Coordinates of C-alpha atoms and ligand atoms in Angstrom, one line a residue:
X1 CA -45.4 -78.3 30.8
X2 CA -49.4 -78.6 31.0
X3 CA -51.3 -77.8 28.2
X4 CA -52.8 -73.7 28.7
X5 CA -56.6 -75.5 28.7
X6 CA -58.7 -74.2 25.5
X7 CA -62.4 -73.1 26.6
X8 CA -65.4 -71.5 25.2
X9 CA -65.4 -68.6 28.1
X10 CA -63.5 -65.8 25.2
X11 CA -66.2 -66.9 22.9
X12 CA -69.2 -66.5 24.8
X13 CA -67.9 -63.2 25.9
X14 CA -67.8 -61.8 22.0
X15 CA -71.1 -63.7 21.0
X16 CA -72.8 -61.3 24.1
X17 CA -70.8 -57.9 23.9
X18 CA -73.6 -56.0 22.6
X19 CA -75.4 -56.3 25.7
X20 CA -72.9 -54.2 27.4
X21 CA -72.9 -51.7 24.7
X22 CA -76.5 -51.5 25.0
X23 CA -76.3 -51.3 28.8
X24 CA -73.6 -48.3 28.6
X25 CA -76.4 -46.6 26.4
X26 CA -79.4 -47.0 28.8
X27 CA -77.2 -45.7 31.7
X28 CA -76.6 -42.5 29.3
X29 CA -79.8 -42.0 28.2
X30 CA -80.9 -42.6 31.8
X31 CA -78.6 -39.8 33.2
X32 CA -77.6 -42.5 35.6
X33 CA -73.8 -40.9 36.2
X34 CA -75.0 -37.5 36.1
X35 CA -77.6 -38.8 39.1
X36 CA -75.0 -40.6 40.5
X37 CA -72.5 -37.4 40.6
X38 CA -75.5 -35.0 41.7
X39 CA -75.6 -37.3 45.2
X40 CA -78.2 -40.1 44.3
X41 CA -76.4 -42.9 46.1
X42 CA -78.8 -45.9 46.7
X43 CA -81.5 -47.9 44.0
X44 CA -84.9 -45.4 45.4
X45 CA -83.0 -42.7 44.7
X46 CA -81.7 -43.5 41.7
X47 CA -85.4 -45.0 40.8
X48 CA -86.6 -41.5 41.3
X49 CA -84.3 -39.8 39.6
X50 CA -84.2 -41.9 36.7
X51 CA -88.2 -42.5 36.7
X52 CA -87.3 -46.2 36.7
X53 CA -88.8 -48.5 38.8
X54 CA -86.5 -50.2 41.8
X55 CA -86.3 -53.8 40.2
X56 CA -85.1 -51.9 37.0
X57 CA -83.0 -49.4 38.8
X58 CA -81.0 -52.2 40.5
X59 CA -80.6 -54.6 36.8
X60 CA -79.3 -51.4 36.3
X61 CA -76.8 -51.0 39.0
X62 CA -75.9 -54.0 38.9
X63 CA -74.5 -54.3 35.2
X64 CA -72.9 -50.8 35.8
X65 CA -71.2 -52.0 38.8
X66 CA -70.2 -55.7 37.0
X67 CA -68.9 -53.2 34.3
X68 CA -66.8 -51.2 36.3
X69 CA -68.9 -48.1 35.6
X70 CA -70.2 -47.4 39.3
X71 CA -68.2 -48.2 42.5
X72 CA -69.6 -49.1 46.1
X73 CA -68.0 -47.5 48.8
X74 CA -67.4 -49.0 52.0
X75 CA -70.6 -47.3 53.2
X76 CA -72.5 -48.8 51.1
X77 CA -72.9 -45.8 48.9
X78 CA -72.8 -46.0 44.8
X79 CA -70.6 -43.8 43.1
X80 CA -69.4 -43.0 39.6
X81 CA -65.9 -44.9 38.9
X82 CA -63.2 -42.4 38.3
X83 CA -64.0 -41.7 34.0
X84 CA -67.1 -42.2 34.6
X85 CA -67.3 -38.8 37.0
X86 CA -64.9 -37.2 34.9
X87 CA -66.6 -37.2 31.5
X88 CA -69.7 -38.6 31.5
X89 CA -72.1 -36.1 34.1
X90 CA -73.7 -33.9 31.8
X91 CA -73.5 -30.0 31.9
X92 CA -69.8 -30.5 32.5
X93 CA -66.9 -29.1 30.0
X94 CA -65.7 -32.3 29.9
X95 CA -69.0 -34.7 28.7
X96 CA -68.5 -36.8 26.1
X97 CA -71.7 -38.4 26.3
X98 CA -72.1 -37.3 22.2
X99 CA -69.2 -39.0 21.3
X100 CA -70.2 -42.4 23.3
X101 CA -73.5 -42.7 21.5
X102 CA -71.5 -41.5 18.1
X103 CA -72.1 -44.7 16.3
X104 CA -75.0 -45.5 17.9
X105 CA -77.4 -45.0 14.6
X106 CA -75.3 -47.9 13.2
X107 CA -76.4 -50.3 15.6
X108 CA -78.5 -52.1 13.3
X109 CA -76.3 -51.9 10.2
X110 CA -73.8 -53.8 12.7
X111 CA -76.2 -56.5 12.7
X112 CA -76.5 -57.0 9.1
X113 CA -72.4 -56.7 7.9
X114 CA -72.4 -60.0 6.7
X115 CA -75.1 -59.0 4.1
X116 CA -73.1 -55.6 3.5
X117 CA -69.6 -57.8 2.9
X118 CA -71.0 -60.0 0.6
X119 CA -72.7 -57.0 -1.6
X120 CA -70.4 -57.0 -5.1
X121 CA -71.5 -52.9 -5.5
X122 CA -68.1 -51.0 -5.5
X123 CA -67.4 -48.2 -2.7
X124 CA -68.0 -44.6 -3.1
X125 CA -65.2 -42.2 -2.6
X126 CA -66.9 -40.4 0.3
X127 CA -68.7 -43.0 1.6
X128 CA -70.4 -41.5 4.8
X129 CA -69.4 -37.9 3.4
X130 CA -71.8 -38.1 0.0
X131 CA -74.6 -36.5 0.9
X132 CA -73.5 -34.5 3.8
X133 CA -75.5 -31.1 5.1
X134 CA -75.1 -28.3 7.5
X135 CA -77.8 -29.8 9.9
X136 CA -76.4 -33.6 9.6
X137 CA -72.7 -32.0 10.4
X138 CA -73.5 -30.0 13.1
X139 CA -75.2 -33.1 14.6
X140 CA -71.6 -35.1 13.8
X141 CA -69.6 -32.0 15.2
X142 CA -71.3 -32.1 18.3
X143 CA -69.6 -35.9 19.1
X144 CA -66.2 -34.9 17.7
X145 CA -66.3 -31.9 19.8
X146 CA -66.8 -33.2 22.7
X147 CA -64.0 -36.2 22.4
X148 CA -61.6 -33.6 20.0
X149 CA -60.9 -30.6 22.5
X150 CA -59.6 -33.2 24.7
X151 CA -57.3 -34.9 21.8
X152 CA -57.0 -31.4 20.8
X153 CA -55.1 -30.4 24.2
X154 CA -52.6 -33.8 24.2
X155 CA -51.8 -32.1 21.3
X156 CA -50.5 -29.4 22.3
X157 CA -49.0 -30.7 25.0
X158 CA -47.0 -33.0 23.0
X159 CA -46.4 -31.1 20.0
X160 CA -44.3 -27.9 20.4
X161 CA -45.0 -25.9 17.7
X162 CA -43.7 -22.6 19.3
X163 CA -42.1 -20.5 16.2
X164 CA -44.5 -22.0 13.8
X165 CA -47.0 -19.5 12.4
X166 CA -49.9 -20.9 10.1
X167 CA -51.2 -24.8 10.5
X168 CA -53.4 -26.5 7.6
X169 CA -56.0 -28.9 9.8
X170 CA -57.0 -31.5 7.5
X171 CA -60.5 -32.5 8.0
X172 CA -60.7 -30.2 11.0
X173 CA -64.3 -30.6 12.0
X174 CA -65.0 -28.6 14.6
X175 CA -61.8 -27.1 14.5
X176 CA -60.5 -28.4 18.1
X177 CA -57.0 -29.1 17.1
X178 CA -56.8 -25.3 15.6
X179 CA -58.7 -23.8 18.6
X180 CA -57.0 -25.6 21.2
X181 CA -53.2 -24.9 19.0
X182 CA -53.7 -21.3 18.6
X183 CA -54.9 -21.0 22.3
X184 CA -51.3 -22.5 23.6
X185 CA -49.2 -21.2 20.8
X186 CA -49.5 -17.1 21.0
X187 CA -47.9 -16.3 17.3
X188 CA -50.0 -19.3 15.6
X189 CA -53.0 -18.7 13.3
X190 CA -54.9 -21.7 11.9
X191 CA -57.3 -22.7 8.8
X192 CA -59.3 -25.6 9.2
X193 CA -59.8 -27.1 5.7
X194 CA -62.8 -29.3 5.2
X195 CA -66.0 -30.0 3.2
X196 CA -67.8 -26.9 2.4
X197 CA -71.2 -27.9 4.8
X198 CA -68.8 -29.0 7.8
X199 CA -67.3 -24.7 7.5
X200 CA -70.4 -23.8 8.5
X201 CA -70.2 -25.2 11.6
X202 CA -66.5 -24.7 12.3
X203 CA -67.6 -21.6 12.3
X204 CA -69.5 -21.5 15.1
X205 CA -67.3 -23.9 16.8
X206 CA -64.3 -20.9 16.6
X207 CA -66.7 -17.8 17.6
X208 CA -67.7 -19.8 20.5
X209 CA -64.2 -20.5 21.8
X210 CA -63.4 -16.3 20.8
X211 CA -60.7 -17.7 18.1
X212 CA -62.8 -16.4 15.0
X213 CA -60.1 -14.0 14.6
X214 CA -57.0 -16.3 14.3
X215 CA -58.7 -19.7 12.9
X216 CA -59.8 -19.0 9.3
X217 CA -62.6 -21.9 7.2
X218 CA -61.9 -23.2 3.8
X219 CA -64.3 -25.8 2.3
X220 CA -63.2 -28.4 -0.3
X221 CA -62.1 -32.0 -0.9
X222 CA -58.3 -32.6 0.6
X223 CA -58.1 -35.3 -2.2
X224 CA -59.1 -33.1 -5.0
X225 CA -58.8 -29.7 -3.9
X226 CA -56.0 -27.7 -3.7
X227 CA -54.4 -27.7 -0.2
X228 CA -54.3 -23.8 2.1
X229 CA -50.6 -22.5 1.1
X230 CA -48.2 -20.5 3.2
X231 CA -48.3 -22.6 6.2
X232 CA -45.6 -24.4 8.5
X233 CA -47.4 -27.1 10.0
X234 CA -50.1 -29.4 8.7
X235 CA -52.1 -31.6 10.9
X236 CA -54.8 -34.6 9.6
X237 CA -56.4 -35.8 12.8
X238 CA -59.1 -38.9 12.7
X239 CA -59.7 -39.4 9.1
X240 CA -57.4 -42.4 8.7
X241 CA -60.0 -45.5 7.9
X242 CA -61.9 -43.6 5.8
X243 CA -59.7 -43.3 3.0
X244 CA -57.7 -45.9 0.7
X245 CA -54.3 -46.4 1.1
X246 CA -54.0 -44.3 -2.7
X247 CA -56.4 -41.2 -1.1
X248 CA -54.6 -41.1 2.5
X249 CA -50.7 -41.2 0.2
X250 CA -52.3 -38.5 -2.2
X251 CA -53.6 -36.3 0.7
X252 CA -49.8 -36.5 2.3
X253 CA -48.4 -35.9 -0.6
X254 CA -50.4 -32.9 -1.4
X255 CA -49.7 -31.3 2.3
X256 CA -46.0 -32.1 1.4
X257 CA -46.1 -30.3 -1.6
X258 CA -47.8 -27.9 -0.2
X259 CA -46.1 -27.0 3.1
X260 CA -43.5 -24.2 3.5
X261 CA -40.0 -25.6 3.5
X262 CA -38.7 -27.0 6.9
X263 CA -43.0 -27.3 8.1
X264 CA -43.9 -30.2 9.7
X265 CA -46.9 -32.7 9.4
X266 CA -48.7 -34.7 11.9
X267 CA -51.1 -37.6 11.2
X268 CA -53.4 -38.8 14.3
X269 CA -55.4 -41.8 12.9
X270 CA -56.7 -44.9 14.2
X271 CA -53.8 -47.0 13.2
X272 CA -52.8 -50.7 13.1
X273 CA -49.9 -52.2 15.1
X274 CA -46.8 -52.1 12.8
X275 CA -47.3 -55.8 11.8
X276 CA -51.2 -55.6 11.2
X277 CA -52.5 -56.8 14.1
X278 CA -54.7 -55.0 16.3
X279 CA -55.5 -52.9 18.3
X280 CA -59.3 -54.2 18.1
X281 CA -60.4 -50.2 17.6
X282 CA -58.5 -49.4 15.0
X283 CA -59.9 -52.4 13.3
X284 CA -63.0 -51.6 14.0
X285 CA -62.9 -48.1 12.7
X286 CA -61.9 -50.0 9.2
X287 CA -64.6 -51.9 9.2
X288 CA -66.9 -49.5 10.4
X289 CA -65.9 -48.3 6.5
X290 CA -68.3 -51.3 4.8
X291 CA -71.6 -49.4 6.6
X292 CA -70.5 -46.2 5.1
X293 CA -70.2 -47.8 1.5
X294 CA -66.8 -46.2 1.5
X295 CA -63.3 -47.5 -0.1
X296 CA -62.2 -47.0 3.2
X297 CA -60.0 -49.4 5.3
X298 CA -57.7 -49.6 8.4
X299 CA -53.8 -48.5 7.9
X300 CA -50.8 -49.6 10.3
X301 CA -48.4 -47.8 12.0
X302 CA -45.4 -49.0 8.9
X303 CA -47.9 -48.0 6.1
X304 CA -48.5 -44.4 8.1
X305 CA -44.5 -43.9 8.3
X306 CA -44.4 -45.3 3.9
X307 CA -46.6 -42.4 3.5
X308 CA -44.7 -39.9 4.6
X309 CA -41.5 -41.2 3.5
X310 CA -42.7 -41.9 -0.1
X311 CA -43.8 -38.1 0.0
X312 CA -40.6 -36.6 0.9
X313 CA -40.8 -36.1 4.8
X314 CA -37.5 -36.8 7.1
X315 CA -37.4 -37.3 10.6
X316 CA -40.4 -39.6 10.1
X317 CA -41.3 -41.5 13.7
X318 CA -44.8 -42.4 14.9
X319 CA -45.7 -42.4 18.4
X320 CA -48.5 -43.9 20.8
X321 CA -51.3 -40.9 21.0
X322 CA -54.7 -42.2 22.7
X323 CA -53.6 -45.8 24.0
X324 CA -55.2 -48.5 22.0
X325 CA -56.7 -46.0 19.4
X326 CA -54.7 -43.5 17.8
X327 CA -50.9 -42.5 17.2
X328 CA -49.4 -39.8 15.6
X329 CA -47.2 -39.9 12.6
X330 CA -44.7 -37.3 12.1
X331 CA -42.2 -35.8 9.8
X332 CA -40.5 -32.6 8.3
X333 CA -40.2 -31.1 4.9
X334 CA -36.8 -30.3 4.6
X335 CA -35.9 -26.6 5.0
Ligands
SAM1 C1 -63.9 -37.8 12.4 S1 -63.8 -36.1 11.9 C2 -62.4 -35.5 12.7 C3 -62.5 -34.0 12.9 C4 -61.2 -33.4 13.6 N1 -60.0 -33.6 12.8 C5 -61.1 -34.0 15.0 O1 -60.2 -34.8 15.2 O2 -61.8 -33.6 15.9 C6 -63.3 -36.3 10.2 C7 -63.4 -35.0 9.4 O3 -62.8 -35.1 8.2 C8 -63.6 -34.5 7.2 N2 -63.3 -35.0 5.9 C9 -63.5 -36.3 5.4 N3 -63.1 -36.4 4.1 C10 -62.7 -35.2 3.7 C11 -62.3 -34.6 2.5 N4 -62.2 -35.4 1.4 N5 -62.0 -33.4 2.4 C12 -62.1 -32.5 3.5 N6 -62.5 -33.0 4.7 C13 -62.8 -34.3 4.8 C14 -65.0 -34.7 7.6 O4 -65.9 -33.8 7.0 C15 -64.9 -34.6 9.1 O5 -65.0 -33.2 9.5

């Protein structure tokens, strides 16, 4: 048996992966896919369009293409790869160009984590929360909406919750998990519970999708606050890492507690493999935690399941949700 040969090429790849980040952020703010989908084909096209000159319009092209993010066709003809067409051309239902450039204000806290691990301060509960507005969530909304009607739909799809009649969403944000559940499930009404500035704009998120009527607001903490009662299903969707293992075990206990007898709850989080290792995103969104000052931290899938257990749930599984970043956790509160 010959020795699998150890070389630097892994290495040089993570010392350099920022430069692909920063490429995937040019091409946005260039509208390069939305060009590309709109029938700009070749580099003086794209030049135009993008106000670029030609040398600068090919470095472009040429990362996107190393990237995987443009195509050539056997014509010679660029063209958006396949996700690329599908969610990133502007103006479409389905852009998520918000949600790419989410975390892109952290960019340069990134760069300076090891000062930020070695500070001794302690965490704040809310970490990224504390000082939160209308104006700064509607900004934040605008990404999660944009990646969370999609989630919002798999959802659906996966979850039947035909019969139920009132779901608690956790940290609802925009609401898409409510809008997108009372849209597939005729006899369900919703209430998206979350902080009191984030309401605001749930608000605006459910008149604009004309479910104002069955998806009611109510602003508070979900660690300190009493939970909505009266409802069958409760569902905490991307708010995993930002929350101690204590806080995330309170908040499920609290939904337990709360929940009508024979309800179900479902967690969607960024979650660890079962024995703590990887996937890289889930990790990331832990650490992600140290530039919010928050007690926060990444959870695995066997923690997720102790949670529910410890609370009272049976039936409690956890499935694969968005491959390599989030799974659900599930369970009943017997009837
Ligand atoms: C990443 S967003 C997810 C929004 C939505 N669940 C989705 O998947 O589209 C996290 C949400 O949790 C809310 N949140 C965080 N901590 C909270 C708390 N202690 N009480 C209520 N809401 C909280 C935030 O305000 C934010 O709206």
């Amino acid at each position: 048996m010959t020795d699998k040969k150890i070389d630097t090429i892994r290495l040089q790849r993570l010392a350099r992966a920022f430069t692909e980040t920063a490429v995937f952020y040019a091409a946005i703010d260039l509208e390069l896919f939305t060009h590309v989908s709109q029938g700009a084909g070749d580099l003086p096209s794209l030049a135009a369009a993008m106000g670029t000159s030609e040398l600068n319009a090919e470095r472009l092209v040429v990362c996107a293409l190393a990237l995987g993010l443009l195509e050539r066709t056997s014509e010679g003809i660029i063209v958006n790869a396949p996700d690329c067409e599908k969610f990133m051309v502007k103006g479409t239902d389905r852009y998520a160009g918000p949600w790419m450039t989410f975390t892109r204000k952290e960019v340069p806290d990134w760069f300076t984590l090891t000062d930020k691990l070695r500070d001794p301060s302690p965490p704040s509960e809310l970490g990224l929360y504390d000082d939160l507005t209308v104006e700064k969530a509607r900004s934040y909304h605008r990404a999660t909406y944009s990646i969370g009607m999609g989630a919002g739909r798999r959802f659906c799809r996966e979850v039947d919750l035909g019969g139920r009649t009132k779901m608690m969403d956790l940290g609802g944000g925009s609401g898409a998990y409510s809008i997108n559940a009372v849209q597939a499930f005729p006899g369900l009404e919703a209430v998206v519970f979350d902080l009191p500035p984030v309401t605001v704009v749930t608000q605006e998120y459910l008149e604009l999708n004309g479910v104002a009527d069955r998806v009611s607001t109510l602003g508070g903490d979900f660690i300190n606050d009493q939970l909505p009662e009266g409802c069958d299903v409760a569902v905490m969707a991307s708010n995993l890492p930002i929350y101690n293992a204590a806080n995330i075990q309170k908040v499920v206990q609290k939904a337990f507690d709360a929940l009508a007898p024979g309800g179900e709850m479902h967690l969607v989080g960024e979650t660890l493999n079962a024995d703590g290792i990887g996937p890289v995103d889930a990790a990331m969104w832990g650490m992600a935690e140290v530039n919010y000052r928050s007690g926060g931290r990444s959870h695995s899938v066997s923690e997720c399941i102790g949670y529910f257990e410890t609370a009272g749930f049976v039936d409690v599984g956890n499935v694969e949700f968005i491959p390599g970043t989030l799974t659900r956790t599930f369970g009943r509160k017997p009837a």
